[in-house]
Amino acid sequence: MTTETQTKPEADARTMTGAEIVIEALREQGVEVMFGYPGGAVLPIYDALYSAKDIRHVLVRHEQGAGHAAEGYARTTGKPGVCLVTSGPGATNMVTPIADAMLDSIPMVVITGQVPTHLIGTDAFQECDTTGITRACSKHNYLVTDVDELAHTIHEAFLIARSGRPGPVVIDIPKDVQFATGIYVGKEGIHKPTYHPRTSPNPDAIAATVDLMLQARRPVFYTGGGVINSGPEASRLLRELQELTGIPVTSTLMGLGAFPASHPDWLGMVGMHGSFEANNAMHDCDLMLCVGARFDDRVTGRVDAFSPTSKKVHIDIDPSSVNKIVRVDIPIISDCAEALAAIIKELKARKAKLQDMSGWKQEIDIWRARQCFAYTNSDEVIKPQHAVERLYELTKDRETYITTEVGQHQMWAAQFYHFEEPHHWMTSGGLGTMGYGLPAAVGVQAAHPNGLVIDIAGEASIQMVMQEFSTAVQHKLPVKVFILNNEWMGMVRQWQELLHGERYSHSYSESLPDFVKLAEALGGHGIRCDNPAELDDKIREMIDHPGPVLFDCCVEKAENCLPMIPSGSAHNEMILGEILGNEIGEAGKKLV
Amino acid sequence: MSDGSAGNAPQGNPKSAYFLSHADEAIERRTLAVMVDNEPGVLARVVGLFSGRGYNIDSLTVAEVDANQHQSRITIVTQGTPHILEQIEAQLLRLVPVGEVIDITKSKRGIERELALVKVAGKGEARVEALRISQIFRANVIDTTNESFIFELTGASDKITQFVDLMRPLGLVEVSRTGVLSIKRGKEKG
């Protein structure tokens, strides 16, 4: 195998085995790190990987870990995450990360081994219909039966994974195709005629948007993960446009970091556990500028009461997101960065002034003054909110990356950890996958060896994919797992309190591991803290430890995550202080 | 434009995204021609999209129409509110091998045809009557025994349904239909 750079496609036409084609294509795509687990049907590729010293392979403990690690890597670098797993159980264990990446629009290329072509359909050992199983949860997938199609397919998969609305692409490669000899082709000129995502905005829609902006007295930016996916330029342009207009900004869970949380016009996160000021601003605005968000049900609450008085502009690269949940006045099918750049250009060309927003800002200040995230602190027991606040204060001056699992701790992380830059916050938003955070942290740390990578976790979530702590130890990836341990599946417990008359059915963990001993058993460092007075010192100990750490932060057990928009309620019907148990109507109880 | 949840749920009940009701939007029937790359699994993708997102398929036909370009044409007859139909089109276009979705119904210039094979068995007066009606419908007899006919019939779907209804008292045995095929009038493609 050669590694010299070749420019002409014809010069790239070289003969090699299918397995070598896979490695060469990954190399040409600039893959530096991949996450995987070997098995019978991918052994030829692993054999080719043995001599490919320029591609780092992170061996996980379970294929789901490989998938989430690749997602974490992709989310923090903007490059497709790559995983390599075997057929059958290897592929089925990847289904959760693939579905997760699909809902959160994360670019990912998953290579799965398959039984030899002559055995497909015979119920062979470790055979499953990988393309059939992943069809509905991937952006696209392939079963490659001809080795001469392999290089082309891999390059096309990368193109599809990272362009348009990004997503996971699966390439299923039978073992005999990996052994067969075929022609390698380069990535130059690869295109799929039926695949043509639109990235440039319609100028008329941009002009109409600027018209609305110039009339608006109560505008708000509602930004989402699309701004992050579009790349750092989109975040920069969002800041430039905000600077130009002074319009307040809120964001979905997925979009945190695109706009700096320290900015005076930052409203905090929107949605079910978002801030009082963000939700009220969304409800009362007269112009909603949605940039790369998709009106998810966690954001909108009750749809027929969603922002009743506003005109709505929706910038999204995926036409199917537009008018799916909420009707908008101006759809802009475009990449976020291109649309933002066009709006800035148009706005500057008009030389017109925006309406006075001082009244609107005063109103927002009144909402802000409610201090919706306030909680009663304690000297006796660590409050989970306090734990995240201290973690933020002690890590904010470093290059810190936060991942989370799913549940109360995730929402507290979103509320109390503040992000200044994109690509520093990795969480499972759409699918809500418990177990995402630790492997995602492994992936983030692989991308940033010198960064401080912290998985803010719950004691229940962490147990779902906790074996990946061993991966972190093996690969010297010093991730820190900060467990808010309240012994309950906290969000389940909260909903049972809210909806089911405090009948806590199977949401308490009668038996939990000793996380300190567990960390030691896995070759890492364990820290336990249950005293608020010791919290800062122990967090510093975690930060200063050079290797992976499991931090068992024993917190208040019955704390609820507030504020909250109960199911079936509107943005201006938030629960602020405490849960009484009568907030949700009969119809709301049927919702998730 | 109005809010996406323009529908009315039962009075007094709060609604959310899960209860998006479009009861006041009339259900419409649409014929869509979906132009796809003829690659393995493409039909499964299209059908899976309909079942996975809860859309209806009334009829579906598929065949390769351009062997050189590996292009197939899938004709789908579906039903839904205008909002759902808009989503169906957008979701279809998200599929990588789908190149184009042509809304034949909305174009107002569509021609729709279906082919049916209809087996009728009988003797005496009923048999004569079946043959006589088949002539009115310009059906061809493509197989006959002393006690049966197989008719071949093309036309709009309701014409075929009407024919089948007429054959029922005359000894209808079984029916095989292709589902709707469609194309737009005029010299332009698509």
XYZ file of C-alpha atoms in Angstrom, chain B residues 45-151:
107
model
C -36.843 2.633 1.785
C -39.907 4.192 0.206
C -42.378 1.715 1.680
C -40.626 1.825 5.068
C -40.935 5.601 5.116
C -44.705 5.326 4.662
C -45.168 2.671 7.351
C -42.665 4.250 9.750
C -44.283 7.672 9.643
C -47.847 6.427 9.549
C -48.766 7.491 6.013
C -51.204 5.560 3.835
C -50.516 3.725 0.607
C -53.621 3.027 -1.486
C -51.693 1.563 -4.395
C -48.109 1.236 -5.495
C -46.481 0.210 -8.733
C -42.810 0.070 -9.567
C -40.665 -0.829 -12.570
C -37.425 0.250 -14.153
C -38.079 2.844 -16.845
C -34.531 3.690 -17.947
C -32.111 0.769 -17.906
C -29.088 2.855 -18.913
C -29.539 5.295 -16.072
C -30.853 2.640 -13.668
C -33.912 4.739 -13.081
C -37.169 3.362 -11.741
C -40.544 5.040 -11.461
C -42.621 4.316 -8.396
C -46.232 5.450 -8.624
C -47.887 5.805 -5.244
C -51.491 6.695 -4.571
C -51.767 8.074 -1.073
C -54.200 10.013 1.110
C -53.796 12.712 3.704
C -54.403 16.296 4.683
C -52.522 18.935 2.675
C -50.091 19.214 5.603
C -49.390 15.482 5.616
C -49.071 15.376 1.817
C -46.521 18.177 1.968
C -44.575 16.195 4.567
C -44.754 13.010 2.476
C -43.151 14.798 -0.453
C -40.430 16.376 1.720
C -39.693 13.121 3.527
C -39.456 11.221 0.223
C -36.934 13.751 -1.046
C -34.810 13.146 2.057
C -34.154 9.601 0.848
C -30.799 9.612 -0.908
C -31.805 7.555 -4.001
C -34.970 9.611 -4.598
C -34.240 12.153 -7.305
C -37.628 13.687 -7.892
C -41.208 13.527 -6.669
C -43.845 14.518 -9.209
C -47.265 15.356 -7.838
C -49.421 14.138 -10.709
C -52.726 15.068 -9.078
C -51.696 18.604 -8.217
C -50.428 19.211 -11.758
C -54.041 18.884 -13.040
C -52.570 17.393 -16.201
C -52.226 13.830 -15.069
C -53.439 10.739 -16.834
C -53.957 7.713 -14.659
C -54.423 4.187 -15.898
C -54.661 0.788 -14.359
C -54.632 -2.688 -15.872
C -56.762 -5.508 -14.488
C -57.149 -9.205 -15.189
C -60.625 -10.415 -14.241
C -61.659 -14.070 -14.128
C -65.383 -14.793 -14.506
C -66.910 -18.296 -14.508
C -70.458 -19.134 -15.549
C -72.781 -20.752 -18.014
C -75.714 -19.766 -20.133
C -77.221 -16.321 -19.864
C -74.717 -15.006 -17.267
C -71.803 -15.989 -19.510
C -73.283 -14.162 -22.485
C -74.024 -11.121 -20.366
C -70.426 -11.022 -19.058
C -69.071 -11.068 -22.586
C -71.510 -8.384 -23.694
C -70.530 -6.054 -20.833
C -66.835 -6.681 -21.498
C -67.372 -5.340 -25.019
C -68.914 -2.162 -23.645
C -65.806 -1.699 -21.477
C -63.494 -2.576 -24.386
C -61.994 -5.447 -22.411
C -60.058 -8.188 -24.218
C -60.679 -11.842 -23.663
C -57.242 -13.353 -23.139
C -58.248 -16.833 -21.990
C -61.406 -18.815 -22.328
C -62.808 -22.210 -21.413
C -66.373 -23.481 -21.852
C -67.146 -22.164 -18.400
C -64.917 -19.115 -17.925
C -63.321 -15.999 -19.334
C -60.312 -13.975 -18.300
C -60.769 -10.340 -19.287
